[in-house]
């Protein structure tokens, strides 16, 4: 009998666990397999990690028999409590068969759209997963640059990028990746990688590095919130059609956006830039955050005060307004 690990919030949504929380997931997060081959320094499932086996990031994942879990997810989807299912498969010798079996179980139970993140090596495998009923394929980059990828994950970024772009070309609109802010990259590097992803039709789920006890990087600090907000804003602008040419950087830091302050305020007024990004229907509540702590990704619509706070945390609007005032002052002086 196979066991599926459901995130604690997912287990609550499908009736397998009692949980006190102000926000429940709108996607069923399912982790499959154990003893990963990889040794990502940030991951509790890494072969080098001594973290609890039921952790991924800061979320616990109670086990449920696979057939029972698939039925419960299907019922929750039909009842309107879930919009999507996300299969995250640990890389080991059984990961391909595990992926196929779990996908087929979910598809058999309901029409829930399924995104699958598994260790595939070819476009043919991605196509096979789509043919078997997956809605989307996720191939995680995690690191924004080849050098950081090598240091943090121990592999070759270019190979992962090549597979990602080939899959996106062959399966338009159905390929995603994950990027983690805080692995050592600059803001310019991760924003440029986001732009390259979007140029290639690859959607991006942004994460904040989260230290987890027992991992190699347990003592490393998460990214400053101002930095994360600036990357979120850049990601949102790129997604909504703005060119990367609007961004201005100094020493790798996003220091200006070549748009009027009034336009920037209008773009950010809804707060969507600061909500969880990724596949549609994905809100990942408290994946990177402790309740009551710093909210990197809001799992729900923000209140007006939260929007104003997030904009202020970015620091970018105040800088931009000051630059506009200086330019206006120079122009007036030039006319005198």
mmCIF file of C-alpha atoms in Angstrom:
data_model
loop_
_atom_site.group_PDB
_atom_site.id
_atom_site.type_symbol
_atom_site.label_atom_id
_atom_site.label_comp_id
_atom_site.label_asym_id
_atom_site.label_seq_id
_atom_site.Cartn_x
_atom_site.Cartn_y
_atom_site.Cartn_z
ATOM 1 C CA UNK A 1 0.000 0.000 0.000
ATOM 2 C CA UNK A 2 1.518 3.327 -1.045
ATOM 3 C CA UNK A 3 1.329 6.271 1.294
ATOM 4 C CA UNK A 4 0.922 9.841 0.140
ATOM 5 C CA UNK A 5 2.086 12.783 2.200
ATOM 6 C CA UNK A 6 -0.448 15.608 2.182
ATOM 7 C CA UNK A 7 0.504 19.070 3.421
ATOM 8 C CA UNK A 8 -1.138 19.699 6.788
ATOM 9 C CA UNK A 9 -3.482 22.269 5.199
ATOM 10 C CA UNK A 10 -4.397 19.876 2.396
ATOM 11 C CA UNK A 11 -5.132 17.108 4.887
ATOM 12 C CA UNK A 12 -7.491 19.517 6.636
ATOM 13 C CA UNK A 13 -9.278 20.524 3.401
ATOM 14 C CA UNK A 14 -9.898 16.891 2.432
ATOM 15 C CA UNK A 15 -11.064 15.915 5.928
ATOM 16 C CA UNK A 16 -8.018 13.940 7.115
ATOM 17 C CA UNK A 17 -6.777 16.314 9.808
ATOM 18 C CA UNK A 18 -8.084 18.989 12.155
ATOM 19 C CA UNK A 19 -6.188 22.255 11.856
ATOM 20 C CA UNK A 20 -6.659 25.763 13.196
ATOM 21 C CA UNK A 21 -5.708 28.256 10.485
ATOM 22 C CA UNK A 22 -7.023 31.461 9.005
ATOM 23 C CA UNK A 23 -6.299 30.361 5.407
ATOM 24 C CA UNK A 24 -6.628 26.917 3.839
ATOM 25 C CA UNK A 25 -4.921 25.824 0.622
ATOM 26 C CA UNK A 26 -6.825 26.048 -2.653
ATOM 27 C CA UNK A 27 -4.471 23.440 -4.159
ATOM 28 C CA UNK A 28 -3.941 19.898 -2.860
ATOM 29 C CA UNK A 29 -0.206 19.663 -2.133
ATOM 30 C CA UNK A 30 0.953 16.053 -2.279
ATOM 31 C CA UNK A 31 4.518 14.829 -1.647
ATOM 32 C CA UNK A 32 5.454 11.384 -2.886
ATOM 33 C CA UNK A 33 8.478 9.196 -2.090
ATOM 34 C CA UNK A 34 11.376 9.623 0.312
ATOM 35 C CA UNK A 35 15.189 9.535 0.468
ATOM 36 C CA UNK A 36 15.916 11.991 -2.327
ATOM 37 C CA UNK A 37 19.051 11.477 -4.400
ATOM 38 C CA UNK A 38 19.740 15.200 -4.542
ATOM 39 C CA UNK A 39 21.544 17.205 -1.890
ATOM 40 C CA UNK A 40 20.039 20.660 -2.154
ATOM 41 C CA UNK A 41 21.346 22.632 0.805
ATOM 42 C CA UNK A 42 17.992 24.210 1.633
ATOM 43 C CA UNK A 43 15.772 21.123 1.378
ATOM 44 C CA UNK A 44 14.586 18.971 4.275
ATOM 45 C CA UNK A 45 14.202 16.025 1.860
ATOM 46 C CA UNK A 46 17.839 16.258 0.713
ATOM 47 C CA UNK A 47 20.036 13.194 1.198
ATOM 48 C CA UNK A 48 22.284 15.394 3.374
ATOM 49 C CA UNK A 49 19.458 16.567 5.605
ATOM 50 C CA UNK A 50 18.751 15.322 9.114
ATOM 51 C CA UNK A 51 15.441 17.203 9.237
ATOM 52 C CA UNK A 52 12.222 15.422 10.092
ATOM 53 C CA UNK A 53 11.114 13.201 7.198
ATOM 54 C CA UNK A 54 7.619 14.696 7.308
ATOM 55 C CA UNK A 55 8.843 18.218 6.489
ATOM 56 C CA UNK A 56 9.164 20.125 3.233
ATOM 57 C CA UNK A 57 10.092 23.761 3.782
ATOM 58 C CA UNK A 58 8.355 24.552 7.095
ATOM 59 C CA UNK A 59 5.219 22.495 6.340
ATOM 60 C CA UNK A 60 4.445 19.094 7.883
ATOM 61 C CA UNK A 61 3.071 16.351 5.654
ATOM 62 C CA UNK A 62 0.966 13.670 7.393
ATOM 63 C CA UNK A 63 0.702 10.341 5.571
ATOM 64 C CA UNK A 64 -2.517 8.986 4.093
ATOM 65 C CA UNK A 65 -2.997 5.770 2.044
ATOM 66 C CA UNK A 66 -2.730 6.745 -1.638
ATOM 67 C CA UNK A 67 -6.105 5.461 -2.807
ATOM 68 C CA UNK A 68 -7.840 7.132 0.124
ATOM 69 C CA UNK A 69 -5.999 10.409 -0.503
ATOM 70 C CA UNK A 70 -6.867 10.437 -4.229
ATOM 71 C CA UNK A 71 -10.528 9.843 -3.457
ATOM 72 C CA UNK A 72 -10.554 12.613 -0.851
ATOM 73 C CA UNK A 73 -8.861 15.099 -3.209
ATOM 74 C CA UNK A 74 -11.353 14.212 -5.951
ATOM 75 C CA UNK A 75 -14.291 14.754 -3.596
ATOM 76 C CA UNK A 76 -12.906 18.100 -2.378
ATOM 77 C CA UNK A 77 -12.410 19.250 -5.982
ATOM 78 C CA UNK A 78 -15.955 18.298 -6.952
ATOM 79 C CA UNK A 79 -17.232 20.134 -3.859
ATOM 80 C CA UNK A 80 -15.373 23.287 -4.925
ATOM 81 C CA UNK A 81 -12.904 23.275 -2.021
ATOM 82 C CA UNK A 82 -9.879 22.718 -4.271
ATOM 83 C CA UNK A 83 -8.919 24.163 -7.664
ATOM 84 C CA UNK A 84 -5.821 22.103 -8.439
ATOM 85 C CA UNK A 85 -3.565 19.276 -7.261
ATOM 86 C CA UNK A 86 0.223 19.569 -7.087
ATOM 87 C CA UNK A 87 2.320 16.385 -7.073
ATOM 88 C CA UNK A 88 5.850 16.904 -5.773
ATOM 89 C CA UNK A 89 7.830 13.718 -6.278
ATOM 90 C CA UNK A 90 11.083 13.044 -4.409
ATOM 91 C CA UNK A 91 13.888 12.022 -6.787
ATOM 92 C CA UNK A 92 14.765 8.345 -6.304
ATOM 93 C CA UNK A 93 14.799 5.097 -8.314
ATOM 94 C CA UNK A 94 11.014 4.806 -8.153
ATOM 95 C CA UNK A 95 10.138 8.436 -8.863
ATOM 96 C CA UNK A 96 8.980 7.932 -12.475
ATOM 97 C CA UNK A 97 6.650 5.046 -11.677
ATOM 98 C CA UNK A 98 5.496 6.826 -8.529
ATOM 99 C CA UNK A 99 4.623 9.885 -10.625
ATOM 100 C CA UNK A 100 2.695 7.908 -13.218
ATOM 101 C CA UNK A 101 0.757 5.867 -10.658
ATOM 102 C CA UNK A 102 -0.250 8.892 -8.579
ATOM 103 C CA UNK A 103 -1.225 10.906 -11.639
ATOM 104 C CA UNK A 104 -3.439 8.114 -12.933
ATOM 105 C CA UNK A 105 -5.120 7.753 -9.541
ATOM 106 C CA UNK A 106 -5.963 11.447 -9.379
ATOM 107 C CA UNK A 107 -7.199 11.574 -12.977
ATOM 108 C CA UNK A 108 -9.366 8.512 -12.363
ATOM 109 C CA UNK A 109 -11.075 10.177 -9.385
ATOM 110 C CA UNK A 110 -11.918 13.600 -10.808
ATOM 111 C CA UNK A 111 -11.108 16.271 -13.386
ATOM 112 C CA UNK A 112 -8.894 18.190 -10.955
ATOM 113 C CA UNK A 113 -6.056 19.913 -12.907
ATOM 114 C CA UNK A 114 -2.771 18.335 -11.848
ATOM 115 C CA UNK A 115 0.660 19.954 -11.883
ATOM 116 C CA UNK A 116 3.490 17.468 -11.462
ATOM 117 C CA UNK A 117 7.019 18.240 -10.340
ATOM 118 C CA UNK A 118 9.154 15.152 -10.915
ATOM 119 C CA UNK A 119 12.714 14.339 -11.965
ATOM 120 C CA UNK A 120 12.221 13.962 -15.690
ATOM 121 C CA UNK A 121 15.114 13.833 -18.143
ATOM 122 C CA UNK A 122 13.460 14.390 -21.508
ATOM 123 C CA UNK A 123 10.713 16.158 -23.417
ATOM 124 C CA UNK A 124 9.280 12.729 -24.182
ATOM 125 C CA UNK A 125 8.697 12.107 -20.468
ATOM 126 C CA UNK A 126 7.026 15.508 -20.087
ATOM 127 C CA UNK A 127 4.768 14.715 -23.031
ATOM 128 C CA UNK A 128 3.916 11.331 -21.581
ATOM 129 C CA UNK A 129 2.828 12.900 -18.286
ATOM 130 C CA UNK A 130 0.620 15.352 -20.189
ATOM 131 C CA UNK A 131 -0.791 12.471 -22.262
ATOM 132 C CA UNK A 132 -1.586 10.605 -19.034
ATOM 133 C CA UNK A 133 -3.625 13.545 -17.770
ATOM 134 C CA UNK A 134 -1.285 16.121 -16.205
ATOM 135 C CA UNK A 135 -2.335 19.718 -16.734
ATOM 136 C CA UNK A 136 1.140 21.182 -16.214
ATOM 137 C CA UNK A 137 4.760 20.110 -15.746
ATOM 138 C CA UNK A 138 7.070 21.851 -13.269
ATOM 139 C CA UNK A 139 10.836 21.618 -13.664
ATOM 140 C CA UNK A 140 12.428 23.515 -10.792
ATOM 141 C CA UNK A 141 15.415 25.743 -11.389
ATOM 142 C CA UNK A 142 15.378 27.033 -7.790
ATOM 143 C CA UNK A 143 18.667 28.894 -8.350
ATOM 144 C CA UNK A 144 18.798 31.958 -10.588
ATOM 145 C CA UNK A 145 22.292 31.426 -11.988
ATOM 146 C CA UNK A 146 24.462 28.474 -13.076
ATOM 147 C CA UNK A 147 27.068 29.151 -10.385
ATOM 148 C CA UNK A 148 24.535 29.293 -7.548
ATOM 149 C CA UNK A 149 22.843 26.177 -8.915
ATOM 150 C CA UNK A 150 26.194 24.347 -8.804
ATOM 151 C CA UNK A 151 26.918 25.524 -5.259
ATOM 152 C CA UNK A 152 23.463 24.942 -3.806
ATOM 153 C CA UNK A 153 22.144 21.953 -5.750
ATOM 154 C CA UNK A 154 25.308 20.351 -7.101
ATOM 155 C CA UNK A 155 24.284 20.013 -10.709
ATOM 156 C CA UNK A 156 24.325 21.796 -14.039
ATOM 157 C CA UNK A 157 21.940 24.707 -14.428
ATOM 158 C CA UNK A 158 22.325 24.789 -18.201
ATOM 159 C CA UNK A 159 21.080 21.218 -18.597
ATOM 160 C CA UNK A 160 18.009 22.012 -16.495
ATOM 161 C CA UNK A 161 17.424 25.237 -18.433
ATOM 162 C CA UNK A 162 17.735 23.473 -21.777
ATOM 163 C CA UNK A 163 15.179 20.832 -20.743
ATOM 164 C CA UNK A 164 12.865 23.509 -19.384
ATOM 165 C CA UNK A 165 12.909 25.587 -22.578
ATOM 166 C CA UNK A 166 12.543 22.543 -24.835
ATOM 167 C CA UNK A 167 9.517 21.370 -22.840
ATOM 168 C CA UNK A 168 8.018 24.882 -22.937
ATOM 169 C CA UNK A 169 8.448 25.004 -26.720
ATOM 170 C CA UNK A 170 6.829 21.582 -27.177
ATOM 171 C CA UNK A 171 4.106 22.072 -24.558
ATOM 172 C CA UNK A 172 3.165 25.759 -24.785
ATOM 173 C CA UNK A 173 1.387 27.169 -21.734
ATOM 174 C CA UNK A 174 1.897 24.027 -19.687
ATOM 175 C CA UNK A 175 5.356 24.397 -18.165
ATOM 176 C CA UNK A 176 6.336 26.045 -14.870
ATOM 177 C CA UNK A 177 9.441 26.490 -12.766
ATOM 178 C CA UNK A 178 10.282 27.528 -9.204
ATOM 179 C CA UNK A 179 12.807 30.187 -8.248
ATOM 180 C CA UNK A 180 13.988 30.824 -4.690
ATOM 181 C CA UNK A 181 14.990 34.308 -3.579
ATOM 182 C CA UNK A 182 17.839 34.297 -1.071
ATOM 183 C CA UNK A 183 20.269 31.651 -2.325
ATOM 184 C CA UNK A 184 23.021 34.188 -2.980
ATOM 185 C CA UNK A 185 21.855 35.792 -6.194
ATOM 186 C CA UNK A 186 21.484 39.523 -6.803
ATOM 187 C CA UNK A 187 18.115 41.103 -7.493
ATOM 188 C CA UNK A 188 19.252 41.806 -11.049
ATOM 189 C CA UNK A 189 20.206 38.176 -11.623
ATOM 190 C CA UNK A 190 16.904 36.723 -10.452
ATOM 191 C CA UNK A 191 14.818 39.372 -12.234
ATOM 192 C CA UNK A 192 16.668 38.687 -15.479
ATOM 193 C CA UNK A 193 16.118 34.942 -15.058
ATOM 194 C CA UNK A 194 12.403 35.553 -14.436
ATOM 195 C CA UNK A 195 12.303 37.632 -17.627
ATOM 196 C CA UNK A 196 14.015 34.831 -19.597
ATOM 197 C CA UNK A 197 11.497 32.307 -18.242
ATOM 198 C CA UNK A 198 8.510 34.442 -19.205
ATOM 199 C CA UNK A 199 10.041 35.145 -22.643
ATOM 200 C CA UNK A 200 10.111 31.373 -23.159
ATOM 201 C CA UNK A 201 6.525 30.839 -22.018
ATOM 202 C CA UNK A 202 7.533 29.405 -18.615
ATOM 203 C CA UNK A 203 5.472 30.540 -15.625
ATOM 204 C CA UNK A 204 7.352 31.223 -12.388
ATOM 205 C CA UNK A 205 6.486 30.378 -8.794
ATOM 206 C CA UNK A 206 8.496 32.591 -6.451
ATOM 207 C CA UNK A 207 9.661 31.289 -3.088
ATOM 208 C CA UNK A 208 11.648 32.854 -0.271
ATOM 209 C CA UNK A 209 14.546 30.824 1.083
ATOM 210 C CA UNK A 210 13.379 29.349 4.401
ATOM 211 C CA UNK A 211 15.906 27.916 6.872
ATOM 212 C CA UNK A 212 14.799 24.521 8.203
ATOM 213 C CA UNK A 213 16.404 22.787 11.177
ATOM 214 C CA UNK A 214 18.435 19.765 10.072
ATOM 215 C CA UNK A 215 19.265 21.090 6.596
ATOM 216 C CA UNK A 216 22.767 22.195 5.565
ATOM 217 C CA UNK A 217 21.588 25.798 5.447
ATOM 218 C CA UNK A 218 19.641 25.722 8.714
ATOM 219 C CA UNK A 219 21.535 28.751 10.071
ATOM 220 C CA UNK A 220 21.320 30.897 6.953
ATOM 221 C CA UNK A 221 19.024 33.916 7.036
ATOM 222 C CA UNK A 222 15.946 34.290 4.821
ATOM 223 C CA UNK A 223 15.987 37.224 2.360
ATOM 224 C CA UNK A 224 15.211 40.725 3.618
ATOM 225 C CA UNK A 225 11.576 41.532 3.001
ATOM 226 C CA UNK A 226 12.414 44.676 1.000
ATOM 227 C CA UNK A 227 14.457 42.634 -1.421
ATOM 228 C CA UNK A 228 11.689 40.050 -1.806
ATOM 229 C CA UNK A 229 9.074 42.759 -2.407
ATOM 230 C CA UNK A 230 11.185 44.318 -5.183
ATOM 231 C CA UNK A 231 11.513 40.949 -6.918
ATOM 232 C CA UNK A 232 7.756 40.386 -6.540
ATOM 233 C CA UNK A 233 7.048 43.786 -8.098
ATOM 234 C CA UNK A 234 9.430 43.113 -10.993
ATOM 235 C CA UNK A 235 7.888 39.665 -11.529
ATOM 236 C CA UNK A 236 4.395 41.156 -11.583
ATOM 237 C CA UNK A 237 5.373 43.904 -14.024
ATOM 238 C CA UNK A 238 6.981 41.385 -16.369
ATOM 239 C CA UNK A 239 3.919 39.108 -16.174
ATOM 240 C CA UNK A 240 1.619 41.982 -17.031
ATOM 241 C CA UNK A 241 3.581 42.879 -20.156
ATOM 242 C CA UNK A 242 6.133 45.493 -19.104
ATOM 243 C CA UNK A 243 9.587 45.272 -20.644
ATOM 244 C CA UNK A 244 12.668 44.463 -18.597
ATOM 245 C CA UNK A 245 14.010 47.767 -19.969
ATOM 246 C CA UNK A 246 11.996 49.644 -17.289
ATOM 247 C CA UNK A 247 14.205 48.294 -14.499
ATOM 248 C CA UNK A 248 17.278 50.180 -13.306
ATOM 249 C CA UNK A 249 19.913 48.502 -11.176
ATOM 250 C CA UNK A 250 22.904 49.608 -9.147
ATOM 251 C CA UNK A 251 25.326 46.960 -7.862
ATOM 252 C CA UNK A 252 22.740 44.264 -8.572
ATOM 253 C CA UNK A 253 19.961 45.987 -6.587
ATOM 254 C CA UNK A 254 16.735 47.171 -8.200
ATOM 255 C CA UNK A 255 16.888 50.896 -7.519
ATOM 256 C CA UNK A 256 14.404 52.346 -9.995
ATOM 257 C CA UNK A 257 11.566 51.599 -12.372
ATOM 258 C CA UNK A 258 11.093 53.883 -15.357
ATOM 259 C CA UNK A 259 7.379 54.381 -14.903
ATOM 260 C CA UNK A 260 5.491 57.347 -13.412
ATOM 261 C CA UNK A 261 4.803 56.973 -9.693
ATOM 262 C CA UNK A 262 1.074 57.355 -10.353
ATOM 263 C CA UNK A 263 1.197 54.412 -12.794
ATOM 264 C CA UNK A 264 3.176 52.275 -10.349
ATOM 265 C CA UNK A 265 0.683 52.946 -7.562
ATOM 266 C CA UNK A 266 -2.178 51.998 -9.875
ATOM 267 C CA UNK A 267 -0.442 48.746 -10.919
ATOM 268 C CA UNK A 268 0.186 47.720 -7.317
ATOM 269 C CA UNK A 269 -3.130 48.944 -5.890
ATOM 270 C CA UNK A 270 -4.799 45.537 -6.028
ATOM 271 C CA UNK A 271 -2.016 43.811 -4.095
ATOM 272 C CA UNK A 272 -1.767 40.879 -6.539
ATOM 273 C CA UNK A 273 1.991 41.402 -6.885
ATOM 274 C CA UNK A 274 2.418 40.273 -3.269
ATOM 275 C CA UNK A 275 0.200 37.204 -3.391
ATOM 276 C CA UNK A 276 1.533 33.673 -3.935
ATOM 277 C CA UNK A 277 2.704 33.197 -7.517
ATOM 278 C CA UNK A 278 2.722 30.011 -9.544
ATOM 279 C CA UNK A 279 0.039 27.893 -11.169
ATOM 280 C CA UNK A 280 -3.549 29.143 -11.120
ATOM 281 C CA UNK A 281 -5.276 28.115 -7.907
ATOM 282 C CA UNK A 282 -2.004 27.826 -5.956
ATOM 283 C CA UNK A 283 -1.816 29.806 -2.702
ATOM 284 C CA UNK A 284 0.660 27.738 -0.564
ATOM 285 C CA UNK A 285 -0.405 29.193 2.821
ATOM 286 C CA UNK A 286 2.482 29.543 5.259
ATOM 287 C CA UNK A 287 4.914 27.554 3.121
ATOM 288 C CA UNK A 288 7.594 30.192 3.713
ATOM 289 C CA UNK A 289 5.967 32.045 6.601
ATOM 290 C CA UNK A 290 5.062 31.508 10.208
ATOM 291 C CA UNK A 291 1.529 32.684 11.094
ATOM 292 C CA UNK A 292 1.912 36.171 12.505
ATOM 293 C CA UNK A 293 5.423 36.531 11.060
ATOM 294 C CA UNK A 294 6.792 38.141 7.905
ATOM 295 C CA UNK A 295 4.449 37.379 4.996
ATOM 296 C CA UNK A 296 6.576 36.794 1.930
ATOM 297 C CA UNK A 297 3.687 35.388 -0.132
ATOM 298 C CA UNK A 298 0.145 36.283 0.882
ATOM 299 C CA UNK A 299 -2.124 33.223 0.422
ATOM 300 C CA UNK A 300 -5.189 35.454 0.012
ATOM 301 C CA UNK A 301 -6.179 38.912 -1.187
ATOM 302 C CA UNK A 302 -4.430 41.625 0.840
ATOM 303 C CA UNK A 303 -6.222 44.258 2.879
ATOM 304 C CA UNK A 304 -5.674 47.901 1.999
ATOM 305 C CA UNK A 305 -3.281 48.361 4.913
ATOM 306 C CA UNK A 306 -1.315 45.251 3.907
ATOM 307 C CA UNK A 307 -0.965 46.560 0.353
ATOM 308 C CA UNK A 308 0.359 49.895 1.576
ATOM 309 C CA UNK A 309 2.755 48.114 3.943
ATOM 310 C CA UNK A 310 4.048 45.827 1.171
ATOM 311 C CA UNK A 311 4.626 48.777 -1.158
ATOM 312 C CA UNK A 312 6.451 50.635 1.622
ATOM 313 C CA UNK A 313 8.572 47.545 2.395
ATOM 314 C CA UNK A 314 9.772 47.450 -1.214
ATOM 315 C CA UNK A 315 11.309 50.903 -0.794
ATOM 316 C CA UNK A 316 11.029 51.335 -4.543
ATOM 317 C CA UNK A 317 8.119 53.780 -4.684
ATOM 318 C CA UNK A 318 9.694 56.255 -2.276
ATOM 319 C CA UNK A 319 12.982 56.156 -4.185
ATOM 320 C CA UNK A 320 11.149 56.554 -7.458
ATOM 321 C CA UNK A 321 9.103 59.515 -6.207
ATOM 322 C CA UNK A 322 12.288 61.250 -5.045
ATOM 323 C CA UNK A 323 13.909 60.652 -8.447
ATOM 324 C CA UNK A 324 10.850 62.127 -10.150
ATOM 325 C CA UNK A 325 11.026 65.205 -7.930
ATOM 326 C CA UNK A 326 14.722 65.659 -8.721
ATOM 327 C CA UNK A 327 14.112 65.334 -12.455
ATOM 328 C CA UNK A 328 11.262 67.844 -12.257
ATOM 329 C CA UNK A 329 13.515 70.219 -10.315
ATOM 330 C CA UNK A 330 16.269 69.942 -12.925
ATOM 331 C CA UNK A 331 13.819 70.578 -15.764
ATOM 332 C CA UNK A 332 12.460 73.682 -14.021
ATOM 333 C CA UNK A 333 15.982 74.941 -13.401
ATOM 334 C CA UNK A 334 16.793 74.370 -17.056
ATOM 335 C CA UNK A 335 13.910 76.589 -18.110
ATOM 336 C CA UNK A 336 14.967 79.434 -15.845
#
